[in-house]
GROMACS .gro file of C-alpha atoms in nm:
model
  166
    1UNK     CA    1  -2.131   0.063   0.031
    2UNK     CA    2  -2.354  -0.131   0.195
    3UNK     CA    3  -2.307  -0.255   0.587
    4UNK     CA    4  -2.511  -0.463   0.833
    5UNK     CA    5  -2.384  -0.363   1.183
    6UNK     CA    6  -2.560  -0.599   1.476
    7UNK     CA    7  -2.424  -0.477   1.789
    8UNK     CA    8  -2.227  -0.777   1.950
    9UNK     CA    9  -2.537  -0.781   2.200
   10UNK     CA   10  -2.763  -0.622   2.474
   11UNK     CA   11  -2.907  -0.786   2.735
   12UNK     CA   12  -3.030  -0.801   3.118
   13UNK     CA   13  -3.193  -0.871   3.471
   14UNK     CA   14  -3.254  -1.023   3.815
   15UNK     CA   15  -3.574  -0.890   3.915
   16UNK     CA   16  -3.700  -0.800   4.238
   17UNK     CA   17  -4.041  -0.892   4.319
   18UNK     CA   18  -4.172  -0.469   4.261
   19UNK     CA   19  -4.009  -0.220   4.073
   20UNK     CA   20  -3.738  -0.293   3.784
   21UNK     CA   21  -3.495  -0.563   3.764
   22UNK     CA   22  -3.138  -0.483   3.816
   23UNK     CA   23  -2.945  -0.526   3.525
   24UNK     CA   24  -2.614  -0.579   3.678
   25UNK     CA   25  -2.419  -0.915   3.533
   26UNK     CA   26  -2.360  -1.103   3.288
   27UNK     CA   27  -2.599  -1.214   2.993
   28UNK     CA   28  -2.665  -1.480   2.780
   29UNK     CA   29  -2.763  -1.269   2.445
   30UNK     CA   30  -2.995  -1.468   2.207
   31UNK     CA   31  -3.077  -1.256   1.863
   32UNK     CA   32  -3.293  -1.388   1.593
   33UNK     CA   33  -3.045  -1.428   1.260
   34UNK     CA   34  -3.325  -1.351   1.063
   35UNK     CA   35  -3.377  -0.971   1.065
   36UNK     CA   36  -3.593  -0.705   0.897
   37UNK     CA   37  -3.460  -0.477   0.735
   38UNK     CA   38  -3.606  -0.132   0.573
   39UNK     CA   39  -3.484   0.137   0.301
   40UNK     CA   40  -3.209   0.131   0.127
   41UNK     CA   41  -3.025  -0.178   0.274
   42UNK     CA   42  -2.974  -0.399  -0.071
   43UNK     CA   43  -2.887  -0.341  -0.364
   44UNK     CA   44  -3.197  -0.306  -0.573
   45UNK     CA   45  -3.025  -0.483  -0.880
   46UNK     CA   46  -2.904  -0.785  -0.624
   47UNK     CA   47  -3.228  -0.970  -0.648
   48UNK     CA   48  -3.039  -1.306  -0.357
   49UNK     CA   49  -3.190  -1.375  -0.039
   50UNK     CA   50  -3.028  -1.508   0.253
   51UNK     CA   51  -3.236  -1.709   0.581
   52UNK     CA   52  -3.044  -1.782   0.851
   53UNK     CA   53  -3.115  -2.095   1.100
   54UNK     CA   54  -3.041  -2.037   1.417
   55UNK     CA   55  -2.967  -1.752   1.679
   56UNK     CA   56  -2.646  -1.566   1.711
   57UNK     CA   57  -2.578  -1.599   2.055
   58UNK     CA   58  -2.328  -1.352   2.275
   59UNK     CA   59  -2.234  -1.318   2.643
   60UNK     CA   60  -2.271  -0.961   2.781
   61UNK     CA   61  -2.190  -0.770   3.112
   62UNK     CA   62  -2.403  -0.508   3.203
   63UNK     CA   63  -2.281  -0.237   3.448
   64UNK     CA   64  -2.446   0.006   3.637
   65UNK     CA   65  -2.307   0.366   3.652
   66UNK     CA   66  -2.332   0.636   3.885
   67UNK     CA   67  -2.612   0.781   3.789
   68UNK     CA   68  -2.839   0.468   3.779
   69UNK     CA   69  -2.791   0.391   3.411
   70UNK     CA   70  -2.664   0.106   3.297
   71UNK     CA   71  -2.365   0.041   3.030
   72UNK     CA   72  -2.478  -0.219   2.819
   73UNK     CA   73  -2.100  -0.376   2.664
   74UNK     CA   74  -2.172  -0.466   2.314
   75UNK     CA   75  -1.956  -0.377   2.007
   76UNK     CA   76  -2.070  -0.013   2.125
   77UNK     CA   77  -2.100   0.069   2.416
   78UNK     CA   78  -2.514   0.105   2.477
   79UNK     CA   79  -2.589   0.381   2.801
   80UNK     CA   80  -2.977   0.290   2.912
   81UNK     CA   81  -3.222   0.265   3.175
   82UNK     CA   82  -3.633   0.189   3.227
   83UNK     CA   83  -3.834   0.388   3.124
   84UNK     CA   84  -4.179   0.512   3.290
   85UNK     CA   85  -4.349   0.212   3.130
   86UNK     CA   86  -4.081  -0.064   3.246
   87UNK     CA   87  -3.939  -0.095   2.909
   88UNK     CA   88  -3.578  -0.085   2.920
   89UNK     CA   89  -3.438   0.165   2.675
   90UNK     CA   90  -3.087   0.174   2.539
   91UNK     CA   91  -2.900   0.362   2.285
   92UNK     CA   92  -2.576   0.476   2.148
   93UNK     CA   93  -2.493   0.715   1.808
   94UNK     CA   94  -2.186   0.681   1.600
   95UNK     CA   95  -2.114   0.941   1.325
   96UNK     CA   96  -1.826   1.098   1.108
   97UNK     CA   97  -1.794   1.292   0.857
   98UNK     CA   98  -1.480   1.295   0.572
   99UNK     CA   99  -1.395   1.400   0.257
  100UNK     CA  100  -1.151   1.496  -0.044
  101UNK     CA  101  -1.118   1.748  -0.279
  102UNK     CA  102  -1.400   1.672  -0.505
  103UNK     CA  103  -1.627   1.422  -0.225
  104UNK     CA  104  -1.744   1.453   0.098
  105UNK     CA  105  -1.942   1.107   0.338
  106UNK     CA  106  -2.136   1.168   0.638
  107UNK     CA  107  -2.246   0.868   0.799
  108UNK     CA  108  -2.482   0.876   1.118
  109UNK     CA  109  -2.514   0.481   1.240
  110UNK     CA  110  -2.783   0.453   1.618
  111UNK     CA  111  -2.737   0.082   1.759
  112UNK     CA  112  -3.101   0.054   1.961
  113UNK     CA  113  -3.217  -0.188   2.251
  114UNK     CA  114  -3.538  -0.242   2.407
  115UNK     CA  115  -3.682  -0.496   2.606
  116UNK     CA  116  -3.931  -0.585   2.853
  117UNK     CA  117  -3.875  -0.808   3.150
  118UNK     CA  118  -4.098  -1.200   3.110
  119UNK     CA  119  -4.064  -1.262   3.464
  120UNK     CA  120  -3.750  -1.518   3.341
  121UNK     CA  121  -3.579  -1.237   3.118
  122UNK     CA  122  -3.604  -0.967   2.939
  123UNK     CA  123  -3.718  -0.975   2.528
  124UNK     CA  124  -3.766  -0.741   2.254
  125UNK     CA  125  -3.584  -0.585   1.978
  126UNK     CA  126  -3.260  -0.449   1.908
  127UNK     CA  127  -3.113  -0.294   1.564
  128UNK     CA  128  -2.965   0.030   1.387
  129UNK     CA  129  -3.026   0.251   1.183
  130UNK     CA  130  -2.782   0.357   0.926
  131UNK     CA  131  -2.824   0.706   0.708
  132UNK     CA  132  -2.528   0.814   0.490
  133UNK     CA  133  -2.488   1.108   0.226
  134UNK     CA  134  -2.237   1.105  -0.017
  135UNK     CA  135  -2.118   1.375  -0.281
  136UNK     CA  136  -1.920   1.369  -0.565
  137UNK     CA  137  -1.917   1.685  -0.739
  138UNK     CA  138  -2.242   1.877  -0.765
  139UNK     CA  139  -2.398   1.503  -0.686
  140UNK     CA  140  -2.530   1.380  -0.369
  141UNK     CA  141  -2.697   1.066  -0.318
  142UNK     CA  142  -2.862   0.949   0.053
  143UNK     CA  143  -2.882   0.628   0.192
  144UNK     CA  144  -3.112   0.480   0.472
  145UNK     CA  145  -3.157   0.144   0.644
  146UNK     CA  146  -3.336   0.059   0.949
  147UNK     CA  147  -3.254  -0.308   1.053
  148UNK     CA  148  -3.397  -0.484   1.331
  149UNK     CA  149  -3.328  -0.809   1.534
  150UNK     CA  150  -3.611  -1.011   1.794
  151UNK     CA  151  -3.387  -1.156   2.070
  152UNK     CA  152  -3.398  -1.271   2.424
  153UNK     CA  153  -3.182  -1.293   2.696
  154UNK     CA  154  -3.109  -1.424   3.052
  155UNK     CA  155  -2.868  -1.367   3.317
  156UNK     CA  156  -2.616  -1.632   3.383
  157UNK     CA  157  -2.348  -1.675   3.645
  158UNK     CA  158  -1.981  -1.799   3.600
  159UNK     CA  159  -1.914  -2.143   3.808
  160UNK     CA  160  -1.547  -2.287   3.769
  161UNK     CA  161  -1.510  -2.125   3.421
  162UNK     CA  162  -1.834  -2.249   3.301
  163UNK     CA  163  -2.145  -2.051   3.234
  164UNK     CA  164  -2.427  -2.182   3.370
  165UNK     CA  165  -2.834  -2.031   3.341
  166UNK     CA  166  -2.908  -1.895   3.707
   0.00000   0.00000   0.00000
């Protein structure tokens, strides 16, 4: 089975004139439709190609926790923070495992964000990558896909129920 999961969105910051922007609020979440994709993502018998126009475009709140990370709400929940080089780093890992009495799936999926701050907003590259085993019998056969999205985003403010770019 194959399966494209892009996170709802990720996104961030108000930045202070030193130091790392804060994160805190809502975004405006701009990905690139057009991704990349490596591994074992299509079919290699399904010889169609899809191009998107456009960006697909989400509103996200960011929330700082206790510890100075941030939770990034997306259709996972993201946990990240800056790194030492000002790139801000997030991450979150789904897995399960299940199986019958003759099969068995594992299936590992990592949604990724990272971004550096433009002075406006922050851009960069978000994704997942996917790796699945499946056995039937004495068979098992792997699968792996790394897919990746270019976005942008900026942090907007709420004005008489109507978002509007700070």
């Amino acid at each position: 089975m194959t399966r494209f999961l892009l996170p709802a969105a990720l996104l961030l910051p108000g930045c202070a004139l030193t130091g790392t922007p804060n994160l805190e609020g809502s975004w405006l979440f701009q990905a690139d439709r057009n991704g990349t994709f490596d591994g074992d993502c299509v079919d290699p018998d399904d010889d169609s190609t899809t191009t998107y126009i456009g960006t697909s475009d989400s509103i996200i709140e960011i929330y700082k926790a206790a510890d100075g990370s941030y939770v990034v709400g997306a259709d996972a929940m993201l946990i990240g923070d800056w790194n030492d080089d000002k790139v801000f780093v997030a991450e979150w890992v789904d897995s399960y495992e299940e199986s019958g009495d003759d099969w068995s799936v594992t299936d590992s999926v990592t949604y990724w964000l990272r971004g550096s701050w433009d002075g406006v907003g922050l851009v960069g590259t978000m994704g997942n990558i996917e790796d699945q085993a499946q056995t039937t019998g004495n068979t098992t056969t792997s699968w792996h896909c790394d897919s990746r999205w270019d976005y942008t985003a900026v942090e907007i403010t709420s004005s008489e129920n109507k978002y509007v770019e700070d």
